[in-house]
Amino acid sequence: GGEGGEGGSSTDEAVVRSTDHDRDRDRAKAPAACVRATSNNMNDRQRVLLCSSARDLSPAACFSEAPFTMSTDLKVALCAGARSSAPGACAAMAKQVNTAAGAVPDDLVVDLCYGSTDTSPAECFVAAPHHLEPSLRVALCVDSTDVRPAVCASLAFEMPKDLLKAQPKPGADAELEVVVETDGTTLPAEGGGGGGGGGG
């Protein structure tokens, strides 16, 4: 019998086409399912903006995680196209921080957390030097994957100015090993030794 070869191949192709078709059909249904999962206090425009590019219920889940005090329009801006509830959780964490000027403005929280895949940008924001205005803390931490940008900024602000300007002598190997504890987490410097470069 000649049943193996090409007959099996066309069957495999049909299964793949069927699977692709099912996935495409599910993706086509996702925005409608997302709209059905949204809050009752949203208008139709907000529901459509939130869910139009949904692949699953993530935008609605993100919206639910976002701070209650944030306006509906800003929650929609934060969560439209979200692939998980992480941007909402990130925003909730960032909104718990009070700055010298009071609460962090919601539009900055959206800038910080939009597209995040976890709460790392908010964790960085919380750990950033508190004397920095919120917009600078957001600039420092947006897209961060851990608190290292905040730790680096804290160290830079604590170092004496003349040390920041110091450069190693030509030909000397500069080694720097920094261990910082923030909230009980020890972060060793990456690449513990270095060549003789210097900043300016």
PDB file of C-alpha atoms in Angstrom:
ATOM      1  CA  GLY A   1       0.000   0.000   0.000  1.00  0.00           C
ATOM      2  CA  GLY A   2       0.844   3.516  -0.816  1.00  0.00           C
ATOM      3  CA  GLU A   3      -1.080   5.136   2.050  1.00  0.00           C
ATOM      4  CA  GLY A   4       1.813   6.843   3.938  1.00  0.00           C
ATOM      5  CA  GLY A   5       3.607   9.683   2.142  1.00  0.00           C
ATOM      6  CA  GLU A   6       1.435  12.218   0.441  1.00  0.00           C
ATOM      7  CA  GLY A   7      -1.940  11.128   1.761  1.00  0.00           C
ATOM      8  CA  GLY A   8      -0.779  11.790   5.344  1.00  0.00           C
ATOM      9  CA  SER A   9       0.682  15.112   4.277  1.00  0.00           C
ATOM     10  CA  SER A  10      -2.609  16.460   2.944  1.00  0.00           C
ATOM     11  CA  THR A  11      -4.371  15.295   6.101  1.00  0.00           C
ATOM     12  CA  ASP A  12      -1.774  17.130   8.215  1.00  0.00           C
ATOM     13  CA  GLU A  13      -2.219  20.260   6.127  1.00  0.00           C
ATOM     14  CA  ALA A  14      -5.991  20.077   6.581  1.00  0.00           C
ATOM     15  CA  VAL A  15      -5.559  19.792  10.361  1.00  0.00           C
ATOM     16  CA  VAL A  16      -3.204  22.804  10.382  1.00  0.00           C
ATOM     17  CA  ARG A  17      -5.634  24.829   8.249  1.00  0.00           C
ATOM     18  CA  SER A  18      -8.483  23.833  10.561  1.00  0.00           C
ATOM     19  CA  THR A  19      -6.447  24.812  13.657  1.00  0.00           C
ATOM     20  CA  ASP A  20      -5.488  28.144  12.083  1.00  0.00           C
ATOM     21  CA  HIS A  21      -9.129  28.739  11.165  1.00  0.00           C
ATOM     22  CA  ASP A  22     -10.258  27.958  14.725  1.00  0.00           C
ATOM     23  CA  ARG A  23      -7.617  30.310  16.172  1.00  0.00           C
ATOM     24  CA  ASP A  24      -8.628  33.075  13.756  1.00  0.00           C
ATOM     25  CA  ARG A  25     -12.313  32.558  14.633  1.00  0.00           C
ATOM     26  CA  ASP A  26     -11.490  32.703  18.372  1.00  0.00           C
ATOM     27  CA  ARG A  27      -9.482  35.905  17.852  1.00  0.00           C
ATOM     28  CA  ALA A  28     -12.388  37.393  15.916  1.00  0.00           C
ATOM     29  CA  LYS A  29     -14.698  36.611  18.847  1.00  0.00           C
ATOM     30  CA  ALA A  30     -12.286  37.981  21.481  1.00  0.00           C
ATOM     31  CA  PRO A  31     -13.252  41.671  21.164  1.00  0.00           C
ATOM     32  CA  ALA A  32     -16.932  40.822  21.645  1.00  0.00           C
ATOM     33  CA  ALA A  33     -16.134  38.627  24.658  1.00  0.00           C
ATOM     34  CA  CYS A  34     -13.977  41.429  26.056  1.00  0.00           C
ATOM     35  CA  VAL A  35     -16.806  43.947  25.649  1.00  0.00           C
ATOM     36  CA  ARG A  36     -19.174  41.601  27.491  1.00  0.00           C
ATOM     37  CA  ALA A  37     -16.633  41.320  30.336  1.00  0.00           C
ATOM     38  CA  THR A  38     -16.302  45.093  30.825  1.00  0.00           C
ATOM     39  CA  SER A  39     -17.640  47.202  33.634  1.00  0.00           C
ATOM     40  CA  ASN A  40     -21.196  48.500  33.525  1.00  0.00           C
ATOM     41  CA  ASN A  41     -19.986  52.048  34.177  1.00  0.00           C
ATOM     42  CA  MET A  42     -18.364  52.299  30.732  1.00  0.00           C
ATOM     43  CA  ASN A  43     -19.990  53.821  27.682  1.00  0.00           C
ATOM     44  CA  ASP A  44     -19.984  52.103  24.278  1.00  0.00           C
ATOM     45  CA  ARG A  45     -17.086  54.221  22.941  1.00  0.00           C
ATOM     46  CA  GLN A  46     -14.918  53.254  25.904  1.00  0.00           C
ATOM     47  CA  ARG A  47     -15.778  49.569  25.530  1.00  0.00           C
ATOM     48  CA  VAL A  48     -14.872  49.600  21.833  1.00  0.00           C
ATOM     49  CA  LEU A  49     -11.589  51.454  22.445  1.00  0.00           C
ATOM     50  CA  LEU A  50     -10.653  49.040  25.214  1.00  0.00           C
ATOM     51  CA  CYS A  51     -11.521  45.830  23.392  1.00  0.00           C
ATOM     52  CA  SER A  52     -11.101  46.469  19.656  1.00  0.00           C
ATOM     53  CA  SER A  53      -7.665  44.815  19.506  1.00  0.00           C
ATOM     54  CA  ALA A  54      -8.314  42.237  22.238  1.00  0.00           C
ATOM     55  CA  ARG A  55      -6.993  38.711  21.679  1.00  0.00           C
ATOM     56  CA  ASP A  56      -8.646  37.521  24.881  1.00  0.00           C
ATOM     57  CA  LEU A  57     -10.172  39.028  28.028  1.00  0.00           C
ATOM     58  CA  SER A  58      -6.888  40.657  29.132  1.00  0.00           C
ATOM     59  CA  PRO A  59      -7.908  44.282  28.443  1.00  0.00           C
ATOM     60  CA  ALA A  60     -11.014  43.841  30.621  1.00  0.00           C
ATOM     61  CA  ALA A  61      -8.954  42.123  33.344  1.00  0.00           C
ATOM     62  CA  CYS A  62      -6.405  44.949  33.193  1.00  0.00           C
ATOM     63  CA  PHE A  63      -9.210  47.505  33.502  1.00  0.00           C
ATOM     64  CA  SER A  64     -10.473  45.718  36.624  1.00  0.00           C
ATOM     65  CA  GLU A  65      -6.978  45.749  38.194  1.00  0.00           C
ATOM     66  CA  ALA A  66      -6.421  49.461  37.528  1.00  0.00           C
ATOM     67  CA  PRO A  67      -6.865  51.893  40.434  1.00  0.00           C
ATOM     68  CA  PHE A  68     -10.487  52.646  41.257  1.00  0.00           C
ATOM     69  CA  THR A  69      -9.669  56.361  41.501  1.00  0.00           C
ATOM     70  CA  MET A  70      -8.370  56.554  37.926  1.00  0.00           C
ATOM     71  CA  SER A  71     -10.784  57.931  35.336  1.00  0.00           C
ATOM     72  CA  THR A  72     -12.416  55.476  32.979  1.00  0.00           C
ATOM     73  CA  ASP A  73     -10.794  57.110  29.936  1.00  0.00           C
ATOM     74  CA  LEU A  74      -7.314  56.769  31.457  1.00  0.00           C
ATOM     75  CA  LYS A  75      -7.973  53.134  32.414  1.00  0.00           C
ATOM     76  CA  VAL A  76      -8.968  52.525  28.791  1.00  0.00           C
ATOM     77  CA  ALA A  77      -5.755  54.215  27.607  1.00  0.00           C
ATOM     78  CA  LEU A  78      -3.753  52.058  30.037  1.00  0.00           C
ATOM     79  CA  CYS A  79      -5.391  48.742  29.137  1.00  0.00           C
ATOM     80  CA  ALA A  80      -6.292  48.929  25.434  1.00  0.00           C
ATOM     81  CA  GLY A  81      -4.423  46.118  23.727  1.00  0.00           C
ATOM     82  CA  ALA A  82      -3.153  44.689  27.019  1.00  0.00           C
ATOM     83  CA  ARG A  83      -1.944  41.082  26.835  1.00  0.00           C
ATOM     84  CA  SER A  84      -2.448  40.533  30.579  1.00  0.00           C
ATOM     85  CA  SER A  85      -3.776  42.333  33.635  1.00  0.00           C
ATOM     86  CA  ALA A  86      -0.214  43.513  34.444  1.00  0.00           C
ATOM     87  CA  PRO A  87      -0.588  47.167  33.361  1.00  0.00           C
ATOM     88  CA  GLY A  88      -3.534  47.523  35.754  1.00  0.00           C
ATOM     89  CA  ALA A  89      -1.607  45.902  38.614  1.00  0.00           C
ATOM     90  CA  CYS A  90       1.406  48.112  37.829  1.00  0.00           C
ATOM     91  CA  ALA A  91      -0.791  51.222  37.945  1.00  0.00           C
ATOM     92  CA  ALA A  92      -2.375  50.158  41.223  1.00  0.00           C
ATOM     93  CA  MET A  93       1.078  49.786  42.786  1.00  0.00           C
ATOM     94  CA  ALA A  94       2.322  53.129  41.417  1.00  0.00           C
ATOM     95  CA  LYS A  95      -0.772  54.956  42.681  1.00  0.00           C
ATOM     96  CA  GLN A  96       0.027  53.886  46.240  1.00  0.00           C
ATOM     97  CA  VAL A  97       3.076  56.170  46.192  1.00  0.00           C
ATOM     98  CA  ASN A  98       2.738  59.698  47.457  1.00  0.00           C
ATOM     99  CA  THR A  99       5.245  62.280  46.319  1.00  0.00           C
ATOM    100  CA  ALA A 100       6.093  65.613  47.862  1.00  0.00           C
ATOM    101  CA  ALA A 101       3.390  67.101  45.632  1.00  0.00           C
ATOM    102  CA  GLY A 102       0.824  64.486  46.673  1.00  0.00           C
ATOM    103  CA  ALA A 103      -0.478  61.561  44.659  1.00  0.00           C
ATOM    104  CA  VAL A 104       1.202  60.650  41.392  1.00  0.00           C
ATOM    105  CA  PRO A 105      -0.809  62.100  38.491  1.00  0.00           C
ATOM    106  CA  ASP A 106      -2.831  59.434  36.686  1.00  0.00           C
ATOM    107  CA  ASP A 107      -1.501  60.362  33.241  1.00  0.00           C
ATOM    108  CA  LEU A 108       2.059  59.675  34.464  1.00  0.00           C
ATOM    109  CA  VAL A 109       0.944  56.326  35.871  1.00  0.00           C
ATOM    110  CA  VAL A 110      -0.432  55.432  32.423  1.00  0.00           C
ATOM    111  CA  ASP A 111       2.893  56.463  30.840  1.00  0.00           C
ATOM    112  CA  LEU A 112       4.771  54.306  33.364  1.00  0.00           C
ATOM    113  CA  CYS A 113       2.661  51.151  33.118  1.00  0.00           C
ATOM    114  CA  TYR A 114       1.232  51.020  29.587  1.00  0.00           C
ATOM    115  CA  GLY A 115       2.378  47.801  27.923  1.00  0.00           C
ATOM    116  CA  SER A 116       4.063  46.442  31.043  1.00  0.00           C
ATOM    117  CA  THR A 117       4.213  42.687  31.470  1.00  0.00           C
ATOM    118  CA  ASP A 118       4.533  42.803  35.265  1.00  0.00           C
ATOM    119  CA  THR A 119       4.791  45.338  38.087  1.00  0.00           C
ATOM    120  CA  SER A 120       8.525  46.029  37.603  1.00  0.00           C
ATOM    121  CA  PRO A 121       8.081  49.615  36.360  1.00  0.00           C
ATOM    122  CA  ALA A 122       6.032  50.451  39.486  1.00  0.00           C
ATOM    123  CA  GLU A 123       8.541  48.689  41.741  1.00  0.00           C
ATOM    124  CA  CYS A 124      11.298  50.775  40.161  1.00  0.00           C
ATOM    125  CA  PHE A 125       9.196  53.935  40.569  1.00  0.00           C
ATOM    126  CA  VAL A 126       8.678  53.176  44.272  1.00  0.00           C
ATOM    127  CA  ALA A 127      12.426  52.597  44.773  1.00  0.00           C
ATOM    128  CA  ALA A 128      13.539  55.681  42.788  1.00  0.00           C
ATOM    129  CA  PRO A 129      14.973  58.653  44.685  1.00  0.00           C
ATOM    130  CA  HIS A 130      12.046  60.387  46.335  1.00  0.00           C
ATOM    131  CA  HIS A 131      13.391  63.885  45.714  1.00  0.00           C
ATOM    132  CA  LEU A 132      12.967  63.384  41.950  1.00  0.00           C
ATOM    133  CA  GLU A 133       9.756  64.779  40.555  1.00  0.00           C
ATOM    134  CA  PRO A 134       7.318  62.091  39.370  1.00  0.00           C
ATOM    135  CA  SER A 135       7.908  62.705  35.650  1.00  0.00           C
ATOM    136  CA  LEU A 136      11.645  62.047  36.115  1.00  0.00           C
ATOM    137  CA  ARG A 137      10.927  58.898  38.088  1.00  0.00           C
ATOM    138  CA  VAL A 138       8.658  57.712  35.277  1.00  0.00           C
ATOM    139  CA  ALA A 139      11.348  58.462  32.685  1.00  0.00           C
ATOM    140  CA  LEU A 140      13.829  56.489  34.779  1.00  0.00           C
ATOM    141  CA  CYS A 141      11.584  53.449  35.243  1.00  0.00           C
ATOM    142  CA  VAL A 142       9.389  53.117  32.153  1.00  0.00           C
ATOM    143  CA  ASP A 143      10.032  49.724  30.511  1.00  0.00           C
ATOM    144  CA  SER A 144      12.261  48.633  33.411  1.00  0.00           C
ATOM    145  CA  THR A 145      12.376  44.943  34.239  1.00  0.00           C
ATOM    146  CA  ASP A 146      13.607  45.403  37.813  1.00  0.00           C
ATOM    147  CA  VAL A 147      14.622  48.099  40.319  1.00  0.00           C
ATOM    148  CA  ARG A 148      18.188  48.518  39.073  1.00  0.00           C
ATOM    149  CA  PRO A 149      17.606  51.893  37.358  1.00  0.00           C
ATOM    150  CA  ALA A 150      16.262  53.252  40.669  1.00  0.00           C
ATOM    151  CA  VAL A 151      19.164  51.770  42.630  1.00  0.00           C
ATOM    152  CA  CYS A 152      21.664  53.230  40.184  1.00  0.00           C
ATOM    153  CA  ALA A 153      20.056  56.669  40.429  1.00  0.00           C
ATOM    154  CA  SER A 154      20.029  56.479  44.228  1.00  0.00           C
ATOM    155  CA  LEU A 155      23.718  55.601  44.297  1.00  0.00           C
ATOM    156  CA  ALA A 156      24.571  58.366  41.853  1.00  0.00           C
ATOM    157  CA  PHE A 157      22.800  60.971  43.976  1.00  0.00           C
ATOM    158  CA  GLU A 158      24.507  59.724  47.138  1.00  0.00           C
ATOM    159  CA  MET A 159      28.046  59.742  45.704  1.00  0.00           C
ATOM    160  CA  PRO A 160      30.247  62.771  46.296  1.00  0.00           C
ATOM    161  CA  LYS A 161      30.437  64.922  43.153  1.00  0.00           C
ATOM    162  CA  ASP A 162      34.232  64.581  42.862  1.00  0.00           C
ATOM    163  CA  LEU A 163      33.913  60.773  42.865  1.00  0.00           C
ATOM    164  CA  LEU A 164      31.445  60.922  39.979  1.00  0.00           C
ATOM    165  CA  LYS A 165      33.996  62.881  37.936  1.00  0.00           C
ATOM    166  CA  ALA A 166      36.902  60.566  38.819  1.00  0.00           C
ATOM    167  CA  GLN A 167      38.313  58.372  36.085  1.00  0.00           C
ATOM    168  CA  PRO A 168      40.749  55.498  36.439  1.00  0.00           C
ATOM    169  CA  LYS A 169      44.350  56.118  35.467  1.00  0.00           C
ATOM    170  CA  PRO A 170      45.193  54.951  31.945  1.00  0.00           C
ATOM    171  CA  GLY A 171      46.101  51.270  31.920  1.00  0.00           C
ATOM    172  CA  ALA A 172      44.665  50.619  35.386  1.00  0.00           C
ATOM    173  CA  ASP A 173      41.999  47.977  35.729  1.00  0.00           C
ATOM    174  CA  ALA A 174      39.040  49.467  37.510  1.00  0.00           C
ATOM    175  CA  GLU A 175      36.981  47.036  39.511  1.00  0.00           C
ATOM    176  CA  LEU A 176      33.679  47.907  41.024  1.00  0.00           C
ATOM    177  CA  GLU A 177      31.485  45.597  42.989  1.00  0.00           C
ATOM    178  CA  VAL A 178      28.336  47.114  44.360  1.00  0.00           C
ATOM    179  CA  VAL A 179      25.887  45.323  46.571  1.00  0.00           C
ATOM    180  CA  VAL A 180      22.787  47.254  47.541  1.00  0.00           C
ATOM    181  CA  GLU A 181      19.941  46.166  49.714  1.00  0.00           C
ATOM    182  CA  THR A 182      16.504  47.579  48.949  1.00  0.00           C
ATOM    183  CA  ASP A 183      13.536  46.182  50.778  1.00  0.00           C
ATOM    184  CA  GLY A 184      15.536  43.110  51.764  1.00  0.00           C
ATOM    185  CA  THR A 185      16.622  42.268  48.216  1.00  0.00           C
ATOM    186  CA  THR A 186      20.341  42.113  47.540  1.00  0.00           C
ATOM    187  CA  LEU A 187      21.323  43.144  44.024  1.00  0.00           C
ATOM    188  CA  PRO A 188      24.919  42.448  43.006  1.00  0.00           C
ATOM    189  CA  ALA A 189      26.261  44.590  40.209  1.00  0.00           C
ATOM    190  CA  GLU A 190      26.148  42.859  36.839  1.00  0.00           C
ATOM    191  CA  GLY A 191      29.512  42.104  35.270  1.00  0.00           C
ATOM    192  CA  GLY A 192      31.322  42.501  38.649  1.00  0.00           C
ATOM    193  CA  GLY A 193      34.645  43.674  37.216  1.00  0.00           C
ATOM    194  CA  GLY A 194      35.372  46.007  34.441  1.00  0.00           C
ATOM    195  CA  GLY A 195      38.029  47.205  32.113  1.00  0.00           C
ATOM    196  CA  GLY A 196      39.544  50.602  32.297  1.00  0.00           C
ATOM    197  CA  GLY A 197      36.795  52.732  30.788  1.00  0.00           C
ATOM    198  CA  GLY A 198      35.419  55.777  32.441  1.00  0.00           C
ATOM    199  CA  GLY A 199      32.396  57.960  32.256  1.00  0.00           C
ATOM    200  CA  GLY A 200      32.465  61.617  31.613  1.00  0.00           C
TER     201      GLY A 200
END
